[in-house]
Tab-separated table of C-alpha atoms in Angstrom:
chain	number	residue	atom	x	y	z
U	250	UNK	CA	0.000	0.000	0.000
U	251	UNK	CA	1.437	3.213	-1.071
U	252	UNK	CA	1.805	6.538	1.299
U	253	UNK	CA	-0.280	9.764	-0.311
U	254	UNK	CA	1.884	12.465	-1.661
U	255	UNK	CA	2.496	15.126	1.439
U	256	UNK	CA	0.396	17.928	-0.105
U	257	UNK	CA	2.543	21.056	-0.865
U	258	UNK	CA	2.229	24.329	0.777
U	259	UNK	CA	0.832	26.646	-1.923
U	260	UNK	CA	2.833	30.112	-2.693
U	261	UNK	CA	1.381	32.692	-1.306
U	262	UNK	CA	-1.527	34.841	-3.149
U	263	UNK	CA	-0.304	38.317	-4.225
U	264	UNK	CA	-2.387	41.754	-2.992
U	265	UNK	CA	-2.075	42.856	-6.603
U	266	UNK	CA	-3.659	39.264	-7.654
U	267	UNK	CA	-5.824	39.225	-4.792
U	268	UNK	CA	-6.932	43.108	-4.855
U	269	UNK	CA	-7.363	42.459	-9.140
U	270	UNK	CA	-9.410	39.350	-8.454
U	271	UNK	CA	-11.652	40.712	-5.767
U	272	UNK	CA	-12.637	44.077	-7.486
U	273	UNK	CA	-14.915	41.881	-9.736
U	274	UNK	CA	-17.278	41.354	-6.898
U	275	UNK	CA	-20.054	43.482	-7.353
U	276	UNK	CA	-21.227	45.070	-3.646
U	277	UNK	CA	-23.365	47.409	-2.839
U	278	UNK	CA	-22.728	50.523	-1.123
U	279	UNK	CA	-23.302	51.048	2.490
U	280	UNK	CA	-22.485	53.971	5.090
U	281	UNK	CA	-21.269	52.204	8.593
U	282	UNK	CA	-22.491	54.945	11.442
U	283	UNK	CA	-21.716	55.023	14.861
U	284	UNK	CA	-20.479	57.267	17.503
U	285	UNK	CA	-16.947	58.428	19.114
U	286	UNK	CA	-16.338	60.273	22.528
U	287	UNK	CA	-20.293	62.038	21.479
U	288	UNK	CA	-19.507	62.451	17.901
U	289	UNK	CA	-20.811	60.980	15.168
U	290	UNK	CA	-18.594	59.049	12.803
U	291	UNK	CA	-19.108	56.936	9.931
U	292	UNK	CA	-17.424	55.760	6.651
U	293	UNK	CA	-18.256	54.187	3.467
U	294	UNK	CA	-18.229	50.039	3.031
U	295	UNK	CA	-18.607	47.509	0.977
U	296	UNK	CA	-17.205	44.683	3.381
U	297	UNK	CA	-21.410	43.836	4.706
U	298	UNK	CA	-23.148	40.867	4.785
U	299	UNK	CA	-26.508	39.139	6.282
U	300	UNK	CA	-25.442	36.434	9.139
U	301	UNK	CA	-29.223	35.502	10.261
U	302	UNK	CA	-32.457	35.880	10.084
U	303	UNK	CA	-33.304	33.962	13.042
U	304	UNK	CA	-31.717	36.032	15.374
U	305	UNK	CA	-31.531	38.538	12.589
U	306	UNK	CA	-27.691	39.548	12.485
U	307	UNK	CA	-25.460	41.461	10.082
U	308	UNK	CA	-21.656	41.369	9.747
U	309	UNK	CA	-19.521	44.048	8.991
U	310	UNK	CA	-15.433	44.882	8.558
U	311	UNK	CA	-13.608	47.684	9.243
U	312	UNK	CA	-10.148	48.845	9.558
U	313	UNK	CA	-8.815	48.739	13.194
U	314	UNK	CA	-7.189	52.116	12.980
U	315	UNK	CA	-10.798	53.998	11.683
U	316	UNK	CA	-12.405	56.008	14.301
U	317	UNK	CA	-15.865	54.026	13.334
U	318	UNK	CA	-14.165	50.774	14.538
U	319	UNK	CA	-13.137	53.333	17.412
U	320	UNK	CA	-16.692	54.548	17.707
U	321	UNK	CA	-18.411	50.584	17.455
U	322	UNK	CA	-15.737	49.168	20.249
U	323	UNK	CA	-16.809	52.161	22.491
U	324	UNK	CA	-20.174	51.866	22.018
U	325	UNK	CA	-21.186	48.752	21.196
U	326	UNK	CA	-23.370	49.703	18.417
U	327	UNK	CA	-23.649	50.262	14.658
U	328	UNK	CA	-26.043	51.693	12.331
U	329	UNK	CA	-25.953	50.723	8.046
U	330	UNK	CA	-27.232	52.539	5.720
U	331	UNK	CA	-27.743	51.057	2.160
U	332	UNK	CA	-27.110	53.612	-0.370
U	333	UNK	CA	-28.862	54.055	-3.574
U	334	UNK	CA	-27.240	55.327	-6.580
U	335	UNK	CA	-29.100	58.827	-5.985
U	336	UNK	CA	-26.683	58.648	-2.270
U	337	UNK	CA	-23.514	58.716	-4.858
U	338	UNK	CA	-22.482	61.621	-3.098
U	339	UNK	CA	-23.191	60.595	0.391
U	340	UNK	CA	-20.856	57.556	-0.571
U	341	UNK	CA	-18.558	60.230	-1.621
U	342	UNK	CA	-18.144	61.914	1.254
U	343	UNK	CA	-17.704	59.179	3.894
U	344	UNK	CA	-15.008	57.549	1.813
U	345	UNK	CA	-13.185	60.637	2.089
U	346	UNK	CA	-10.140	61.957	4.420
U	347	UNK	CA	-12.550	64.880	5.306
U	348	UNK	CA	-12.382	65.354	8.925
U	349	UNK	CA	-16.636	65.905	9.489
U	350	UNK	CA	-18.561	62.851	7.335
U	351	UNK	CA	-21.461	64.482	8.344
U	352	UNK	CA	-21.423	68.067	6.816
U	353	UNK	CA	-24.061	68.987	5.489
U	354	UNK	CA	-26.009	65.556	5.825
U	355	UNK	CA	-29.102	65.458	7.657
U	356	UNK	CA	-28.902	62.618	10.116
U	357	UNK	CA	-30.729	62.006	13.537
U	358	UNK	CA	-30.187	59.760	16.713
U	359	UNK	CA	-31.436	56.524	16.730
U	360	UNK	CA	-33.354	56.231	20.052
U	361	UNK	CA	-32.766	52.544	21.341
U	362	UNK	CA	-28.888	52.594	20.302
U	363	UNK	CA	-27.893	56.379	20.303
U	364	UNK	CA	-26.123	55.656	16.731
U	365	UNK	CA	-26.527	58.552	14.130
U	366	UNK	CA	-28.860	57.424	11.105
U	367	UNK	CA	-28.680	58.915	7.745
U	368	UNK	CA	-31.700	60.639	6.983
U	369	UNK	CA	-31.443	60.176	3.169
U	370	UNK	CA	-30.635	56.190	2.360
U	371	UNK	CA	-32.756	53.480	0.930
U	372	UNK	CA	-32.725	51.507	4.045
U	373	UNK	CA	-30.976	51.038	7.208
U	374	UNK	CA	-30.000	48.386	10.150
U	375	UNK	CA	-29.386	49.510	13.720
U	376	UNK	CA	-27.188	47.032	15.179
U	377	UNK	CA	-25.744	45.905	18.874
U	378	UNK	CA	-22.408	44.053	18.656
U	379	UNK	CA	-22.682	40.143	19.777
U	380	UNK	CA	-19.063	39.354	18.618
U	381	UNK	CA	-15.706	41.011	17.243
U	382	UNK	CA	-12.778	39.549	15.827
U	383	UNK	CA	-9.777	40.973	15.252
U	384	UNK	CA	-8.589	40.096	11.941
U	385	UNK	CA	-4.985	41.202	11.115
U	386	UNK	CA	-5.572	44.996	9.920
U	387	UNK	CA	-9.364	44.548	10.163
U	388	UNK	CA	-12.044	44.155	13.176
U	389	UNK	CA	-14.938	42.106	12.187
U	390	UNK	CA	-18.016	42.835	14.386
U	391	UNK	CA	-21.324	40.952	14.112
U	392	UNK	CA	-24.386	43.018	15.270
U	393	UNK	CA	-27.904	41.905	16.088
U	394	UNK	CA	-30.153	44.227	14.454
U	395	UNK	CA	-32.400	45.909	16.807
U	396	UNK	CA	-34.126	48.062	14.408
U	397	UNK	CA	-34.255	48.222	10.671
U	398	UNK	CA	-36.513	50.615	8.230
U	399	UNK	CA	-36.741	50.392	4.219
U	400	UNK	CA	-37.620	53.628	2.261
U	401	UNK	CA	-38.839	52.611	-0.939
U	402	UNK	CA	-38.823	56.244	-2.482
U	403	UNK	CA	-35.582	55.392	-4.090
U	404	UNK	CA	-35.350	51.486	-4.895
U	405	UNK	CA	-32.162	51.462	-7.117
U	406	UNK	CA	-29.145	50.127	-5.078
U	407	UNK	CA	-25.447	51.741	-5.538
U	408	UNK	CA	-23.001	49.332	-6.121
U	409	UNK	CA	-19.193	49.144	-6.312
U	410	UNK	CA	-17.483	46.926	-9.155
U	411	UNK	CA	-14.201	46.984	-11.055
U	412	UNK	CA	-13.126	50.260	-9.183
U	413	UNK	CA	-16.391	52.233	-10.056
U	414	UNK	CA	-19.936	52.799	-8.717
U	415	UNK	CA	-22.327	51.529	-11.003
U	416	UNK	CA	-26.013	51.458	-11.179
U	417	UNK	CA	-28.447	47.997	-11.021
U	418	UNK	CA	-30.049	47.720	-14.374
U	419	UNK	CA	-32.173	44.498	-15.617
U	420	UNK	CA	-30.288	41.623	-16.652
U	421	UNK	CA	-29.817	41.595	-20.436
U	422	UNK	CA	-28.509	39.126	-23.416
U	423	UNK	CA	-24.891	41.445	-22.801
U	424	UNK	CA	-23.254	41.176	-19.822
U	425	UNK	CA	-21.346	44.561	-20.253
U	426	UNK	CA	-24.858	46.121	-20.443
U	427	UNK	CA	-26.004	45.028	-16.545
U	428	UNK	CA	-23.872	47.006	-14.824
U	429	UNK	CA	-24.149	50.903	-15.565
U	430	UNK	CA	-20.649	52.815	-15.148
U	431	UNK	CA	-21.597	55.369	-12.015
U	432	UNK	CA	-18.011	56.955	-11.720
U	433	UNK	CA	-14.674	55.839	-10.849
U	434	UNK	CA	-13.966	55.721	-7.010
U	435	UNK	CA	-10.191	55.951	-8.169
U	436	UNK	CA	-10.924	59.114	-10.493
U	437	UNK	CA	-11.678	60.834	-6.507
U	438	UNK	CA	-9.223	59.103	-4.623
U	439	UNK	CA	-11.050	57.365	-2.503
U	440	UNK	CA	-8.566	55.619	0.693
U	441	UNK	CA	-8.504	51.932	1.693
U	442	UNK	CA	-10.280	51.899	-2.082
U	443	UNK	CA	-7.691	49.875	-3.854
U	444	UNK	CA	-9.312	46.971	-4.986
């Protein structure tokens, strides 16, 4: 009877592969909200996904160093907002350096969690954390949504693929023709944007 073959330890993945690979995911847009030392913070993400439905429970990741990750370890809570491509601006603004996210966007406070919520989105989840995970660069926190609201005056998602925000359009006999060109996240310089 003849040993297996020892499996070999693969090479490791470039980020240029990796980042080149992964850009070809289509997300949509969402603004992570929360609050640090009494101020409200909050930056644009991609990095969101359902856990649940049964406790319902959402997942999010965020650099360690952000003051949002600051704001959701101090608090304990989280608010996302799903944008829709009318919010391209909004999506704008909280991917950028600027010091105040917030000027000039109307927001109020969320009463059971005290996190800021975006006046303006096509939806939103108000989130406790259960669980974070420190992942290299990146915390992971997963939140059990304690409150949650749809607006369906704007039902047409932003989304983010192959460095650009695009538009949702029905599915068609071209593939190049289902996902609308929305602007180019690079053409603004948008940090942590690199994929």
């Amino acid at each position: 009877m003849s040993q297996p073959e020892p499996k070999k330890t693969p090479e490791p993945i470039s980020p240029e592969l990796f980042r080149n690979v992964i850009r070809h995911l289509a997300s949509g847009v969402t603004v992570i909200t929360s609050t640090s030392k009494g101020t409200p913070v909050g930056l644009t993400a991609t990095a969101v996904c359902s856990v649940s439905a049964r406790p319902p429970m959402i997942l999010i990741s965020l650099t360690t160093t952000s003051n949002t990750a600051q704001g959701v370890q101090e608090t304990g809570a989280f608010a996302v907002h799903l944008l829709s491509h009318a919010a391209k601006p909004c999506a704008e603004q909280f991917a950028s350096t600027s010091k105040d996210h917030f000027e000039g966007i109307a927001w109020h406070s969320d009463e059971a969690a005290g996190v800021p919520i975006l006046n303006e989105s096509l939806g939103h989840f108000v989130c406790t954390v259960e669980q974070s995970f420190a992942i290299t660069d990146h915390i992971l926190f997963v939140g059990r949504v304690v409150a949650c609201e749809l607006n369906d005056k704007e039902p047409h998602p932003l989304l983010y693929f192959d460095r650009n925000y695009r538009k949702l359009s029905p599915a068609s006999e071209s593939p190049a023709n289902n996902l609308e060109p929305w602007g180019s996240a690079k053409d603004i310089g948008l940090p942590g944007w690199g994929w």
